[in-house]
Coordinates of C-alpha atoms in Angstrom, one line a residue:
X389 CA -13.4 -53.8 -5.5
X390 CA -10.9 -56.4 -4.2
X391 CA -7.7 -55.7 -2.2
X392 CA -5.4 -53.7 -4.5
X393 CA -7.0 -55.2 -7.6
X394 CA -9.5 -54.2 -10.3
X395 CA -11.7 -57.2 -9.7
X396 CA -15.4 -56.5 -9.6
X397 CA -16.0 -59.1 -6.9
X398 CA -14.8 -60.0 -3.4
X399 CA -13.4 -63.5 -2.7
X400 CA -14.5 -65.6 0.3
X401 CA -11.3 -65.1 2.1
X402 CA -11.4 -61.3 1.7
X403 CA -15.0 -61.2 2.9
X404 CA -14.3 -63.4 5.9
X405 CA -11.2 -61.5 7.0
X406 CA -11.2 -59.1 9.9
X407 CA -9.7 -56.2 7.9
X408 CA -12.2 -56.5 5.0
X409 CA -13.3 -53.3 3.2
X410 CA -16.9 -52.1 3.3
X411 CA -19.4 -50.5 5.7
X412 CA -20.2 -53.9 7.2
X413 CA -16.5 -54.7 7.8
X414 CA -17.0 -58.3 6.5
X415 CA -18.0 -61.4 8.3
X416 CA -15.9 -60.5 11.3
X417 CA -18.1 -57.7 12.3
X418 CA -20.0 -59.9 14.7
X419 CA -16.8 -60.6 16.7
X420 CA -16.0 -56.9 17.0
X421 CA -19.6 -55.9 17.8
X422 CA -20.5 -54.6 21.2
X423 CA -21.1 -56.8 24.2
X424 CA -23.7 -59.4 23.2
X425 CA -24.9 -59.5 26.9
X426 CA -26.3 -56.0 26.7
X427 CA -30.0 -56.0 27.9
X428 CA -31.9 -52.8 28.3
X429 CA -34.4 -52.3 31.1
X430 CA -37.6 -50.6 29.9
X431 CA -38.5 -47.4 31.9
X432 CA -41.8 -48.9 33.0
X433 CA -40.0 -51.7 35.0
X434 CA -38.7 -51.7 38.5
X435 CA -34.9 -52.0 38.6
X436 CA -35.0 -54.5 41.5
X437 CA -37.9 -56.9 40.6
X438 CA -37.4 -56.4 36.9
X439 CA -41.3 -56.3 36.6
X440 CA -43.6 -53.4 35.8
X441 CA -43.9 -51.1 38.7
X442 CA -47.2 -50.1 40.5
X443 CA -46.0 -47.4 42.9
X444 CA -42.9 -45.9 41.3
X445 CA -40.2 -44.0 43.1
X446 CA -36.8 -42.9 41.8
X447 CA -33.3 -41.9 42.9
X448 CA -31.6 -38.6 42.1
X449 CA -29.7 -40.5 39.3
X450 CA -33.1 -41.4 37.7
X451 CA -33.2 -45.2 38.6
X452 CA -36.9 -46.2 39.0
X453 CA -38.0 -48.7 41.7
X454 CA -41.3 -50.0 42.9
X455 CA -42.0 -48.8 46.5
X456 CA -42.7 -52.2 47.9
X457 CA -39.7 -53.9 46.4
X458 CA -37.1 -51.2 47.3
X459 CA -38.4 -51.0 50.9
X460 CA -37.9 -54.8 51.2
X461 CA -34.4 -54.4 49.8
X462 CA -33.4 -51.5 52.1
X463 CA -34.6 -53.4 55.1
X464 CA -32.0 -56.1 54.3
X465 CA -29.1 -54.3 52.6
X466 CA -29.5 -50.5 53.2
X467 CA -27.8 -49.6 49.9
X468 CA -28.5 -48.8 46.3
X469 CA -28.9 -52.1 44.5
X470 CA -27.6 -50.6 41.2
X471 CA -24.3 -49.1 42.3
X472 CA -23.9 -50.3 45.9
X473 CA -23.9 -46.8 47.5
X474 CA -25.6 -46.1 50.8
X475 CA -29.2 -45.1 50.4
X476 CA -32.2 -44.2 52.6
X477 CA -35.9 -44.3 51.7
X478 CA -36.0 -40.5 52.4
X479 CA -33.7 -40.0 49.4
X480 CA -36.2 -41.4 47.0
X481 CA -38.7 -39.2 45.0
X482 CA -42.3 -40.4 44.5
X483 CA -43.2 -40.2 40.9
X484 CA -46.6 -39.2 39.4
X485 CA -47.3 -40.6 36.0
X486 CA -50.2 -39.5 33.8
X487 CA -52.2 -42.1 31.9
X488 CA -54.6 -42.0 28.9
X489 CA -57.8 -44.0 28.5
X490 CA -55.9 -47.0 27.2
X491 CA -53.7 -47.1 30.3
X492 CA -50.5 -45.9 28.6
X493 CA -48.2 -43.5 30.3
X494 CA -48.4 -40.1 28.6
X495 CA -47.0 -36.6 29.0
X496 CA -49.6 -34.7 31.1
X497 CA -49.4 -31.6 28.8
X498 CA -49.1 -32.9 25.2
X499 CA -50.7 -36.4 25.9
X500 CA -47.8 -37.9 23.9
X501 CA -47.4 -41.6 24.8
X502 CA -44.1 -42.3 26.6
X503 CA -42.3 -45.2 24.9
X504 CA -38.9 -46.8 25.4
X505 CA -37.5 -44.3 23.0
X506 CA -38.8 -41.2 24.6
X507 CA -36.6 -38.8 26.6
X508 CA -38.4 -38.8 30.0
X509 CA -37.7 -36.5 32.9
X510 CA -39.2 -35.9 36.3
X511 CA -39.2 -32.9 38.7
X512 CA -37.6 -33.6 42.0
X513 CA -39.7 -31.3 44.1
X514 CA -43.1 -32.4 42.7
X515 CA -42.4 -35.8 41.2
X516 CA -44.4 -35.1 38.1
X517 CA -43.2 -36.9 35.0
X518 CA -42.9 -35.2 31.6
X519 CA -41.4 -35.7 28.2
X520 CA -38.2 -33.7 27.9
X521 CA -39.4 -32.0 24.8
X522 CA -42.3 -30.4 26.7
X523 CA -40.0 -29.2 29.5
X524 CA -37.4 -27.9 27.1
X525 CA -40.0 -26.0 24.9
X526 CA -42.3 -24.6 27.6
X527 CA -39.9 -24.2 30.6
X528 CA -36.3 -24.0 29.6
X529 CA -36.5 -22.0 26.4
X530 CA -39.4 -19.9 27.7
X531 CA -37.5 -19.4 31.0
X532 CA -40.7 -20.2 32.9
X533 CA -39.5 -22.3 35.8
X534 CA -42.9 -23.5 37.1
X535 CA -44.3 -27.0 37.1
X536 CA -46.8 -27.3 34.2
X537 CA -49.2 -29.3 36.4
X538 CA -48.9 -28.0 39.9
X539 CA -47.5 -24.6 39.1
X540 CA -44.7 -24.9 41.7
X541 CA -41.3 -23.4 41.2
X542 CA -38.3 -25.5 40.3
X543 CA -34.8 -25.1 39.1
X544 CA -32.6 -26.8 36.5
X545 CA -31.0 -28.9 39.2
X546 CA -34.4 -30.4 40.0
X547 CA -34.8 -32.1 36.6
X548 CA -34.1 -35.8 36.9
X549 CA -33.5 -37.8 33.7
X550 CA -35.5 -41.1 33.9
X551 CA -34.7 -42.2 30.4
X552 CA -32.4 -40.8 27.7
X553 CA -32.5 -42.7 24.4
X554 CA -29.0 -41.3 23.7
X555 CA -27.6 -42.9 26.8
X556 CA -29.0 -46.4 26.9
X557 CA -26.1 -47.7 29.0
X558 CA -27.7 -46.1 32.1
X559 CA -30.3 -48.8 32.0
X560 CA -28.0 -51.7 31.1
X561 CA -28.9 -54.8 33.2
X562 CA -25.4 -56.2 33.0
X563 CA -24.1 -53.1 34.9
X564 CA -26.5 -53.6 37.9
X565 CA -24.3 -54.5 40.9
X566 CA -26.8 -56.8 42.6
X567 CA -27.1 -58.8 39.4
X568 CA -23.3 -59.0 39.1
X569 CA -23.0 -60.2 42.7
X570 CA -25.8 -62.7 42.3
X571 CA -27.8 -61.2 45.3
X572 CA -31.4 -62.2 45.4
X573 CA -33.9 -59.4 45.2
X574 CA -36.9 -61.5 46.3
X575 CA -39.1 -60.3 49.2
X576 CA -39.5 -62.4 52.4
X577 CA -42.9 -63.7 51.2
X578 CA -41.3 -64.8 47.9
X579 CA -38.4 -66.4 49.7
X580 CA -40.7 -68.4 52.0
X581 CA -42.7 -69.5 49.0
X582 CA -39.6 -70.7 47.1
X583 CA -37.9 -72.4 50.1
X584 CA -41.0 -73.8 51.8
X585 CA -40.2 -77.5 51.0
X586 CA -37.5 -79.6 52.5
X587 CA -35.9 -80.1 49.1
X588 CA -33.4 -77.5 48.1
X589 CA -35.0 -76.6 44.8
X590 CA -32.4 -74.0 43.9
X591 CA -29.7 -76.8 43.7
X592 CA -31.7 -78.9 41.3
X593 CA -31.5 -76.6 38.3
X594 CA -34.2 -77.3 35.6
X595 CA -35.2 -80.4 37.5
X596 CA -36.8 -78.3 40.2
X597 CA -39.6 -77.3 37.7
X598 CA -40.4 -81.0 37.2
X599 CA -40.5 -81.6 40.9
X600 CA -42.8 -78.7 41.5
X601 CA -45.0 -79.8 38.6
X602 CA -45.3 -83.3 40.1
X603 CA -46.2 -81.9 43.5
X604 CA -48.9 -79.6 42.0
X605 CA -50.4 -82.5 40.0
X606 CA -50.4 -84.8 43.1
X607 CA -52.0 -82.1 45.2
X608 CA -54.7 -81.5 42.6
X609 CA -55.5 -85.2 42.3
X610 CA -55.7 -85.6 46.1
X611 CA -58.0 -82.6 46.4
X612 CA -60.2 -83.8 43.6
X613 CA -60.5 -87.3 45.1
X614 CA -61.4 -85.8 48.5
X615 CA -64.1 -83.7 46.9
X616 CA -65.6 -86.7 45.1
X617 CA -65.5 -88.8 48.3
X618 CA -67.3 -86.0 50.2
X619 CA -70.0 -85.6 47.6
X620 CA -70.8 -89.4 47.4
X621 CA -69.8 -91.1 50.7
X622 CA -69.9 -94.9 50.8
X623 CA -70.1 -95.3 47.0
X624 CA -67.3 -97.2 45.2
X625 CA -65.2 -95.0 43.0
X626 CA -62.3 -95.7 40.6
X627 CA -58.9 -94.3 41.4
X628 CA -59.1 -91.9 38.6
X629 CA -62.2 -90.3 40.1
X630 CA -63.8 -90.1 36.7
X631 CA -66.2 -93.2 37.1
X632 CA -68.5 -93.7 40.0
X633 CA -71.4 -96.1 40.6
X634 CA -74.8 -95.0 41.7
X635 CA -77.3 -97.8 42.4
X636 CA -75.0 -100.3 40.7
X637 CA -74.9 -98.3 37.4
X638 CA -71.7 -96.5 36.3
X639 CA -72.0 -92.8 35.6
X640 CA -69.2 -90.6 34.1
X641 CA -68.4 -87.4 36.0
X642 CA -66.8 -84.6 34.0
X643 CA -65.9 -81.1 35.2
X644 CA -68.7 -78.8 34.4
X645 CA -67.7 -75.8 32.2
X646 CA -68.8 -72.4 33.6
X647 CA -71.4 -70.5 31.6
X648 CA -69.0 -67.6 31.1
X649 CA -66.0 -69.6 30.0
X650 CA -64.2 -68.0 27.1
X651 CA -63.0 -69.9 24.0
X652 CA -59.4 -69.3 25.0
X653 CA -57.5 -70.6 28.0
X654 CA -55.9 -68.5 30.8
X655 CA -52.5 -69.0 29.4
X656 CA -51.0 -70.0 32.8
X657 CA -49.8 -73.4 31.6
X658 CA -47.9 -71.9 28.6
X659 CA -46.5 -69.0 30.7
X660 CA -45.3 -71.3 33.5
X661 CA -43.8 -73.7 30.9
X662 CA -41.7 -70.9 29.3
X663 CA -40.9 -68.9 32.5
X664 CA -39.0 -70.0 35.6
X665 CA -40.4 -67.1 37.6
X666 CA -44.0 -68.5 37.6
X667 CA -45.4 -71.4 39.6
X668 CA -45.9 -74.5 37.4
X669 CA -49.5 -74.8 36.2
X670 CA -50.5 -78.0 34.4
X671 CA -54.2 -77.4 33.7
X672 CA -55.4 -75.8 30.5
X673 CA -58.3 -73.9 32.3
X674 CA -60.5 -71.8 30.1
X675 CA -60.5 -68.1 30.9
X676 CA -63.6 -66.7 32.5
X677 CA -65.4 -63.7 31.1
X678 CA -66.9 -61.1 33.4
X679 CA -70.7 -61.1 33.4
X680 CA -70.8 -57.9 31.4
X681 CA -68.5 -59.2 28.7
X682 CA -70.4 -62.4 28.6
X683 CA -73.7 -60.7 28.0
X684 CA -72.4 -58.2 25.5
X685 CA -71.8 -60.8 22.8
X686 CA -73.9 -60.7 19.6
X687 CA -77.0 -62.9 19.7
X688 CA -76.4 -63.7 23.4
X689 CA -79.3 -61.7 24.9
X690 CA -82.4 -62.0 22.8
X691 CA -85.0 -60.5 25.2
X692 CA -86.6 -57.3 24.1
X693 CA -86.2 -54.2 26.3
X694 CA -88.7 -51.4 26.7
X695 CA -88.2 -47.8 27.9
X696 CA -90.2 -44.5 28.0
X697 CA -88.8 -41.1 27.1
X698 CA -91.0 -38.4 28.7
X699 CA -90.4 -35.2 26.8
X700 CA -92.0 -31.7 27.2
X701 CA -94.2 -32.5 24.1
X702 CA -95.3 -36.0 25.1
X703 CA -94.1 -39.6 25.7
X704 CA -92.3 -42.0 23.4
X705 CA -92.2 -45.7 24.1
X706 CA -89.0 -47.3 22.8
X707 CA -88.4 -51.0 22.0
X708 CA -84.7 -52.0 22.5
X709 CA -83.1 -54.8 20.6
X710 CA -79.9 -56.1 22.3
X711 CA -79.6 -59.2 20.1
X712 CA -77.6 -57.4 17.4
X713 CA -76.6 -54.2 19.3
X714 CA -75.9 -55.3 22.9
X715 CA -73.3 -52.6 23.7
X716 CA -75.5 -49.8 22.5
X717 CA -78.5 -51.1 24.5
X718 CA -76.4 -51.7 27.6
X719 CA -75.0 -48.1 27.3
X720 CA -78.5 -46.6 26.9
X721 CA -80.1 -48.6 29.7
X722 CA -77.2 -48.0 32.1
X723 CA -77.2 -44.2 31.5
X724 CA -81.0 -44.1 31.8
X725 CA -81.0 -45.9 35.1
X726 CA -78.4 -43.4 36.4
X727 CA -80.6 -40.5 35.4
X728 CA -78.0 -39.3 32.9
X729 CA -80.6 -38.2 30.2
X730 CA -83.0 -36.5 32.7
X731 CA -83.2 -32.8 32.0
X732 CA -81.2 -32.9 28.7
X733 CA -82.7 -31.1 25.7
X734 CA -82.7 -32.2 22.1
X735 CA -80.1 -29.9 20.4
X736 CA -80.8 -30.8 16.8
X737 CA -84.2 -31.2 15.0
X738 CA -84.4 -31.4 11.2
X739 CA -87.9 -31.8 9.7
X740 CA -88.3 -34.8 7.4
X741 CA -85.0 -36.2 8.7
X742 CA -84.4 -36.8 12.5
X743 CA -84.2 -35.4 16.0
X744 CA -81.0 -35.8 18.0
X745 CA -80.2 -35.6 21.7
X746 CA -78.3 -37.1 24.6
X747 CA -75.6 -34.4 25.0
X748 CA -75.5 -32.8 28.5
X749 CA -73.7 -29.8 27.1
X750 CA -76.4 -29.1 24.5
X751 CA -73.8 -28.4 21.8
X752 CA -73.7 -31.8 20.1
X753 CA -70.0 -32.1 20.9
X754 CA -70.2 -33.6 24.4
X755 CA -71.5 -36.7 26.1
X756 CA -69.8 -39.8 27.5
X757 CA -70.7 -43.5 27.5
X758 CA -71.3 -45.6 30.6
X759 CA -67.7 -46.9 30.3
X760 CA -66.2 -43.4 30.1
X761 CA -64.9 -43.8 26.6
X762 CA -66.2 -44.4 23.1
X763 CA -67.3 -47.9 22.0
X764 CA -67.4 -49.7 18.7
X765 CA -70.1 -49.8 16.1
X766 CA -72.4 -52.9 15.8
X767 CA -73.5 -53.6 12.2
X768 CA -74.1 -57.4 12.4
X769 CA -77.9 -57.3 12.5
X770 CA -80.5 -57.1 9.8
X771 CA -81.9 -53.8 11.0
X772 CA -81.8 -50.9 8.6
X773 CA -82.9 -47.2 8.6
X774 CA -86.0 -48.1 6.7
X775 CA -88.9 -46.7 8.7
X776 CA -90.1 -43.7 10.8
X777 CA -89.2 -44.0 14.5
X778 CA -85.9 -46.0 14.0
X779 CA -83.5 -45.1 16.9
X780 CA -79.7 -45.1 16.3
X781 CA -76.5 -44.0 17.9
X782 CA -75.0 -40.6 16.8
X783 CA -71.2 -40.6 16.3
X784 CA -68.3 -38.5 14.9
X785 CA -67.0 -41.3 12.7
X786 CA -66.1 -45.0 13.0
X787 CA -66.3 -46.5 16.5
X788 CA -67.0 -43.1 18.3
X789 CA -70.3 -43.9 19.9
X790 CA -70.9 -42.2 23.3
X791 CA -74.3 -41.1 24.7
X792 CA -75.9 -39.2 21.8
X793 CA -78.7 -40.8 19.8
X794 CA -81.3 -39.8 17.2
X795 CA -84.8 -40.8 16.1
X796 CA -85.7 -40.8 12.4
X797 CA -88.7 -39.0 11.0
X798 CA -88.5 -40.9 7.6
X799 CA -86.4 -43.7 6.1
X800 CA -82.7 -42.8 5.5
X801 CA -81.0 -45.8 3.8
X802 CA -77.8 -43.8 3.4
X803 CA -77.2 -44.1 7.1
X804 CA -77.0 -47.9 7.0
X805 CA -73.7 -49.4 8.3
X806 CA -72.7 -45.9 9.5
X807 CA -74.8 -45.7 12.7
X808 CA -75.7 -48.5 15.1
X809 CA -79.5 -49.2 15.3
X810 CA -80.5 -50.3 18.7
X811 CA -84.3 -49.6 19.0
X812 CA -87.4 -48.1 17.5
X813 CA -90.5 -46.1 18.6
X814 CA -93.5 -48.4 19.1
X815 CA -95.9 -45.9 20.8
X816 CA -96.2 -42.2 20.7
X817 CA -96.1 -41.5 17.0
X818 CA -98.3 -38.4 17.6
X819 CA -95.6 -37.1 20.0
X820 CA -93.0 -37.8 17.3
X821 CA -95.1 -35.7 14.9
X822 CA -95.3 -32.8 17.4
X823 CA -91.5 -33.0 17.8
X824 CA -91.1 -32.8 14.0
X825 CA -93.3 -29.8 13.7
X826 CA -91.6 -27.8 16.5
X827 CA -90.2 -24.5 15.4
X828 CA -86.4 -24.5 14.9
X829 CA -83.7 -21.9 14.0
X830 CA -82.8 -21.7 10.3
X831 CA -79.0 -22.1 10.7
X832 CA -78.4 -24.5 13.5
X833 CA -81.7 -26.4 13.3
X834 CA -82.0 -26.0 17.1
X835 CA -85.5 -25.9 18.6
X836 CA -86.5 -22.3 19.5
X837 CA -88.1 -23.6 22.7
X838 CA -86.2 -26.3 24.4
X839 CA -87.6 -29.8 24.0
X840 CA -86.4 -31.4 27.2
X841 CA -86.3 -35.1 28.1
X842 CA -87.8 -34.9 31.5
X843 CA -87.3 -38.6 32.3
X844 CA -86.1 -41.8 30.6
X845 CA -87.6 -44.7 32.5
X846 CA -86.6 -48.3 31.7
X847 CA -89.6 -50.6 32.0
X848 CA -88.0 -53.9 31.1
X849 CA -84.2 -54.4 31.3
X850 CA -83.3 -57.2 28.8
X851 CA -80.1 -58.0 30.7
X852 CA -81.9 -58.3 34.0
X853 CA -84.4 -60.7 32.3
X854 CA -81.5 -62.7 30.9
X855 CA -79.9 -62.9 34.3
X856 CA -83.2 -64.1 35.9
X857 CA -83.7 -66.7 33.2
X858 CA -80.1 -68.0 33.6
X859 CA -80.5 -68.1 37.4
X860 CA -83.7 -70.1 37.1
X861 CA -82.0 -72.5 34.7
X862 CA -79.1 -73.0 37.0
X863 CA -81.4 -73.7 39.9
X864 CA -83.2 -76.4 37.9
X865 CA -79.9 -77.9 36.9
X866 CA -78.7 -78.0 40.5
X867 CA -82.0 -79.6 41.5
X868 CA -81.6 -82.3 38.9
X869 CA -78.0 -82.9 39.9
X870 CA -79.0 -83.3 43.6
X871 CA -81.7 -85.8 42.6
X872 CA -79.2 -87.6 40.4
X873 CA -76.7 -87.8 43.3
X874 CA -79.4 -89.3 45.5
X875 CA -80.2 -92.0 43.0
X876 CA -82.6 -90.3 40.7
X877 CA -86.3 -89.5 40.8
X878 CA -88.8 -92.2 41.5
X879 CA -89.8 -92.6 37.9
X880 CA -86.1 -92.5 36.7
X881 CA -84.8 -95.2 39.1
X882 CA -85.5 -98.3 36.9
X883 CA -83.4 -100.9 35.3
X884 CA -83.3 -101.4 31.5
X885 CA -85.9 -104.1 32.0
X886 CA -88.3 -101.7 33.7
X887 CA -87.8 -102.8 37.3
X888 CA -87.7 -100.2 40.0
X889 CA -84.5 -99.9 42.1
X890 CA -84.7 -99.8 45.9
X891 CA -82.6 -97.5 48.1
X892 CA -80.1 -100.3 48.8
X893 CA -79.4 -100.7 45.0
X894 CA -81.4 -103.9 44.4
X895 CA -84.2 -104.3 41.9
X896 CA -87.7 -104.9 43.1
X897 CA -89.3 -108.2 42.1
X898 CA -92.7 -107.5 40.8
X899 CA -95.3 -110.0 39.6
X900 CA -95.8 -109.7 36.0
X901 CA -98.1 -111.4 33.4
X902 CA -97.3 -114.6 31.5
X903 CA -96.4 -118.1 32.6
X904 CA -93.9 -117.0 35.2
X905 CA -96.4 -116.1 37.9
X906 CA -97.9 -119.6 37.7
X907 CA -94.5 -121.3 38.0
X908 CA -93.7 -119.1 41.1
X909 CA -97.1 -120.0 42.6
X910 CA -96.5 -123.7 42.1
X911 CA -93.0 -123.6 43.7
X912 CA -94.4 -121.8 46.7
X913 CA -97.2 -124.5 47.1
X914 CA -94.7 -127.2 46.8
X915 CA -92.5 -125.9 49.5
X916 CA -95.3 -125.5 52.1
X917 CA -94.4 -126.5 55.6
X918 CA -95.9 -129.6 57.2
X919 CA -98.8 -129.1 59.7
X920 CA -100.6 -126.6 57.6
X921 CA -104.1 -127.6 56.5
X922 CA -104.4 -128.0 52.8
X923 CA -107.4 -127.4 50.6
X924 CA -109.7 -130.3 49.9
X925 CA -108.9 -132.3 46.8
X926 CA -111.7 -134.0 44.8
X927 CA -110.5 -137.4 43.6
X928 CA -110.6 -138.3 40.0
X929 CA -112.5 -141.3 38.6
X930 CA -111.7 -143.6 35.8
X931 CA -113.9 -143.3 32.8
X932 CA -114.6 -146.1 30.4
X933 CA -112.7 -146.0 27.2
X934 CA -114.8 -144.9 24.3
X935 CA -114.0 -147.0 21.2
X936 CA -112.7 -145.1 18.3
X937 CA -115.0 -145.0 15.3
X938 CA -113.9 -147.3 12.5
X939 CA -112.0 -145.7 9.6
X940 CA -113.8 -145.5 6.3
X941 CA -112.4 -147.7 3.7
X942 CA -110.9 -145.9 0.8
X943 CA -112.5 -146.8 -2.4
X944 CA -110.1 -148.6 -4.7
X945 CA -109.7 -147.6 -8.2
X946 CA -108.1 -144.7 -9.7
X947 CA -104.8 -143.4 -8.8
X948 CA -105.5 -142.9 -5.1
X949 CA -103.3 -140.7 -2.9
X950 CA -100.0 -142.5 -3.4
X951 CA -99.5 -143.0 0.4
X952 CA -98.0 -146.4 -0.2
X953 CA -95.3 -145.1 -2.5

């Protein structure tokens, strides 16, 4: 194993040498490895801004830019930022990428997701982007030179390679000319934003981030202080702005948390701390959920909803339970309000089991949710398929709920935790019986005569009730805050001793019971001004002293009371 020896081991010097044997070539392999500065640009990124593109265009060589960024570059430089050659905007090809429901770029024919390791090409005359495997199999080998999307003719020379996993050097950042020359690729707006101050931040290095952070903190404090002064003019406040006095009593003021605040922050502070390309952000603000996301949390909306399904055989009144199935109820209510279910027939009816509907195609394979994609199951509640009239979502497997639903004719415990329960029938059991007894085909269990949902009307929308309740609560809170800012209500503006507080902040002096009121009255009488007539005073007369009765002599004898001891 060693050099020219029969040793079964390799010494340290042999392993560390540059000419060591073995596939890894010893410890010196790192020194002989490729350039460590190699950085590959993902195909989803603009070659100028080095950020994900929004409106992609490309050159004939396959370099992708964002339209806004390359226009700004061409106005200043009029050349290709990658190789320095002369370039006009007319030389660029507008690209058309296809996306799936998750927002990923895909091949428009095979719907294969395009990754950083996919061979990606575009057609020069149409701008449509494909995976090279698709073009090779369906166009080149089949000799069918037509665009698979627009059906326009093209030639082999019209194929532009955007990404070749076998040629990664074509997207090597270290080979970009403008990066080698140190030319800035910022737009005019970004330049003004960076050089807006009198201090040359670019010459400060890492210290510029500290300077910007200090400026942001100072501006936030000044803004906060101005807002507090505007809310309570004339009242003394501390410099920190966290303690104010109202009527002589200190009250703490804290920033109110929005009702739709998430449990996580926006991440701006962490992102600006680790990236020099972002504006410094020093506040750990909590992220805000949209109103829909806020309401679609388990146990958030506890109001019951009610709807009526008018069928060709009668009416069914449904009670909706959004507490444990908010997404299913939201989906049903939204589709019903849009008239999605109107005119749809029940396509499956099995006696002693259930009736199923909600598919516009009538085949049981169609239907779409209000979001345009399937949504997840909801099994957190205590509801089970334990009674006649239970209403659940139909699906094709885990987390594949769309618009179809079914109503049970009898308990079916085997469906628990497989289908989301979101309602039940509370009125119209006779209609449910007529639906169950309707004639169906033997094989497909489809009603012989169509049972149509003529209308699905929502009587009470639980989410609207929740919005109304929250609006009323916010109005009451605002009213209380306004009263508190004005000094409080009449019955609340009292000191800890029970004295009411005037508008100027002093306590009212009220006469109370006890000895105090007589003392105040005596002091007022004693300080009366001269010249004012006084009440008549009846003089007192001396009375003769009444002699005290003689004390009885204590009988002597016995022990007595021992007073003389």
